[in-house]
């Protein structure tokens, strides 16, 4: 199944490249890499948290990737925000060692790479409710030791403008998550060890508006320090 998913992702990306490059280019190419990640976790039970004009926000928004996770609430499917709630939010909170919030919880992480690195994210056009997505990490200095293992996160987010969908502030609602680990690859050549890449297919959840979708991704070491981040835009 994993090989089938990767093959589908490759087909989607290649189809996009061949037939739609003139229409749009959805990647992080040319976009300054974020200097920090600002995550808001909102309980699906707390409708007022979504509509609050005073919702937590970074003090300086330039260069900050802002994410909105809707966390499943105690009311389950009856929660006001249940349609956008995702178990990925629970998984992310567990990784951070946090409990599901009653209202809104915030986590911030600065990019702490001691060695400069480039992260690239890209996706193709929607096809049967799926997107072909890719993430690639490359250190910018040769002959530099890389971490033994790195976790990568690739998020499909829907940009919701302020004044729409009941929110008074702009949102980047997390719709789907791809999380995995890149192990140190001793048996590969030096050139191959200097680049990590993953291509997959990612499902577009029901209700998401495809024209608002983009990718946010980052790579972190075993201690949780973020080494590089990237976010896409469509031109």
XYZ file of C-alpha atoms in Angstrom:
235
model
C 0.000 0.000 0.000
C 2.856 2.352 0.860
C 4.447 1.850 -2.570
C 1.082 2.414 -4.253
C 0.608 5.667 -2.346
C 4.069 6.873 -3.350
C 3.490 5.909 -6.975
C 0.192 7.815 -6.987
C 1.930 10.835 -5.472
C 4.611 10.736 -8.166
C 1.991 10.470 -10.896
C 0.062 13.398 -9.449
C 3.170 15.566 -9.192
C 4.342 14.631 -12.698
C 0.882 15.207 -14.166
C 0.816 18.578 -12.506
C 4.278 19.463 -13.809
C 3.463 18.486 -17.371
C 0.003 19.959 -17.765
C -0.406 22.764 -15.262
C 2.976 24.451 -14.870
C 1.779 27.308 -17.060
C -1.242 27.792 -14.815
C 0.357 27.691 -11.366
C 3.435 26.717 -9.406
C 2.666 25.523 -5.888
C 5.899 25.279 -3.919
C 8.099 27.087 -1.431
C 10.530 28.132 -4.180
C 11.458 31.786 -3.760
C 9.562 32.092 -0.459
C 11.644 33.133 2.585
C 11.830 30.273 5.046
C 9.935 30.837 8.312
C 11.985 31.791 11.372
C 9.409 30.354 13.782
C 6.305 28.166 13.982
C 3.285 29.397 15.971
C 0.669 26.699 16.629
C -2.810 27.394 18.022
C -4.757 24.402 19.348
C -8.491 25.140 19.564
C -11.013 22.864 21.240
C -13.838 21.854 18.911
C -16.144 22.535 21.871
C -15.143 26.215 22.010
C -16.949 28.063 19.228
C -16.135 31.444 20.777
C -12.413 30.609 20.601
C -12.695 30.424 16.816
C -14.585 33.708 16.500
C -12.583 35.650 19.133
C -10.945 38.766 17.644
C -8.404 38.646 20.487
C -7.169 35.169 19.604
C -3.458 34.636 20.446
C -1.072 35.751 17.710
C 2.705 36.145 17.354
C 4.029 39.580 18.315
C 5.824 39.845 14.974
C 4.065 38.007 12.141
C 6.795 38.459 9.521
C 8.558 35.157 8.929
C 6.281 33.192 11.278
C 4.288 30.172 10.085
C 0.956 30.308 11.952
C -1.108 27.118 12.242
C -4.608 26.446 13.600
C -5.372 22.945 14.856
C -8.980 22.037 15.719
C -8.829 19.472 18.524
C -11.697 16.953 18.931
C -13.812 17.958 21.942
C -15.724 16.150 24.648
C -18.977 16.716 22.728
C -17.658 14.622 19.830
C -19.593 15.102 16.598
C -21.946 17.490 18.408
C -19.141 19.997 19.082
C -19.561 23.314 17.197
C -16.231 22.923 15.379
C -16.337 19.146 14.953
C -16.458 19.317 11.146
C -12.884 20.642 11.086
C -11.560 18.641 14.054
C -8.811 16.130 13.311
C -7.124 13.331 15.213
C -3.851 14.703 13.841
C -4.268 17.517 16.375
C -4.414 14.967 19.188
C -1.306 13.233 17.836
C 0.555 16.523 17.659
C -0.425 17.442 21.222
C 0.726 14.037 22.431
C 4.100 14.570 20.765
C 4.397 17.915 22.549
C 3.408 16.326 25.862
C 0.250 18.442 26.169
C -3.355 17.620 26.959
C -6.294 18.652 24.748
C -7.250 22.231 25.660
C -10.580 23.381 27.026
C -10.271 26.585 25.012
C -7.070 27.546 23.146
C -3.491 26.420 23.768
C -0.425 27.848 22.015
C 2.962 26.344 21.194
C 5.817 28.244 19.574
C 9.114 26.978 18.180
C 11.962 28.986 16.714
C 14.162 27.588 13.952
C 17.285 26.507 15.835
C 19.495 25.040 13.115
C 23.208 25.365 13.881
C 23.928 24.400 10.275
C 22.054 26.188 7.447
C 19.716 23.887 5.558
C 17.087 24.203 2.856
C 13.638 22.695 3.086
C 11.398 22.569 0.043
C 7.691 21.682 -0.058
C 5.550 21.386 -3.180
C 2.243 19.981 -4.347
C 0.364 19.323 -7.565
C -3.197 20.077 -8.570
C -6.168 18.310 -6.904
C -7.031 14.957 -8.460
C -9.965 12.866 -7.192
C -9.765 14.505 -3.739
C -6.017 13.955 -3.461
C -2.881 16.044 -3.842
C 0.562 14.779 -4.773
C 2.908 16.336 -2.210
C 6.663 16.424 -1.697
C 9.098 17.526 1.003
C 12.890 17.659 0.607
C 15.620 18.584 3.099
C 19.151 19.528 2.037
C 21.957 20.881 4.262
C 23.643 23.880 2.608
C 27.154 22.954 3.720
C 28.966 19.848 2.606
C 30.945 17.582 4.883
C 28.763 18.529 7.845
C 27.438 15.837 10.147
C 23.649 15.575 10.044
C 21.467 14.265 12.871
C 21.177 10.500 13.191
C 17.411 10.718 12.781
C 15.057 13.530 11.913
C 11.292 13.850 12.094
C 9.506 15.618 9.278
C 6.045 17.176 9.397
C 4.132 18.094 6.261
C 0.782 19.784 6.858
C -2.005 20.475 4.408
C -3.498 23.767 5.579
C -6.483 25.786 4.430
C -6.035 29.557 4.539
C -9.249 31.084 5.869
C -9.432 34.884 5.396
C -10.529 37.110 8.266
C -14.250 37.835 8.136
C -15.166 34.455 6.617
C -16.271 31.125 8.118
C -17.105 32.902 11.394
C -13.545 33.967 12.222
C -12.495 37.589 12.786
C -8.815 36.798 12.220
C -7.021 35.043 9.395
C -6.540 31.326 10.001
C -4.331 28.570 8.607
C -6.447 25.559 9.505
C -4.632 22.214 9.503
C -6.564 19.787 7.306
C -4.216 16.816 7.067
C -0.795 15.781 8.354
C 2.024 13.608 7.081
C 4.593 12.718 9.753
C 7.576 10.441 9.424
C 11.196 9.832 10.404
C 14.312 9.975 8.268
C 17.021 7.699 9.663
C 20.735 8.213 9.103
C 21.649 6.264 5.994
C 25.145 4.885 6.461
C 25.056 2.624 3.383
C 24.307 5.428 0.943
C 26.809 7.610 -0.869
C 27.841 10.965 0.614
C 25.731 12.762 -1.991
C 22.665 10.667 -1.169
C 23.185 11.188 2.560
C 23.092 14.939 2.037
C 19.480 14.970 0.848
C 16.264 13.560 2.251
C 13.038 13.519 0.270
C 9.523 12.129 0.562
C 6.724 12.098 -2.037
C 3.229 10.975 -1.117
C -0.426 11.500 -1.890
C -2.450 13.449 0.657
C -6.225 13.331 0.913
C -8.240 16.548 0.784
C -10.849 16.326 3.561
C -14.509 16.825 2.761
C -15.491 20.474 3.024
C -12.027 21.895 2.360
C -11.821 24.491 -0.416
C -9.058 23.338 -2.747
C -8.167 26.838 -3.929
C -7.262 27.793 -0.346
C -4.934 24.857 0.287
C -1.177 25.035 0.707
C 1.613 23.208 2.535
C 3.589 23.996 5.664
C 6.447 21.697 6.609
C 9.380 21.432 8.946
C 12.144 19.059 10.010
C 13.295 18.568 13.607
C 15.963 16.544 15.379
C 15.441 13.894 18.035
C 15.362 16.570 20.751
C 12.546 18.446 18.999
C 14.649 21.377 17.795
C 13.361 22.632 14.428
C 16.146 22.542 11.830
C 14.298 24.075 8.866
C 10.776 25.033 7.810
C 8.999 25.980 4.597
C 5.565 26.967 3.339
C 4.199 26.927 -0.179
C 2.281 29.395 -2.247
C 0.609 29.001 -5.626
C 1.513 31.378 -8.437
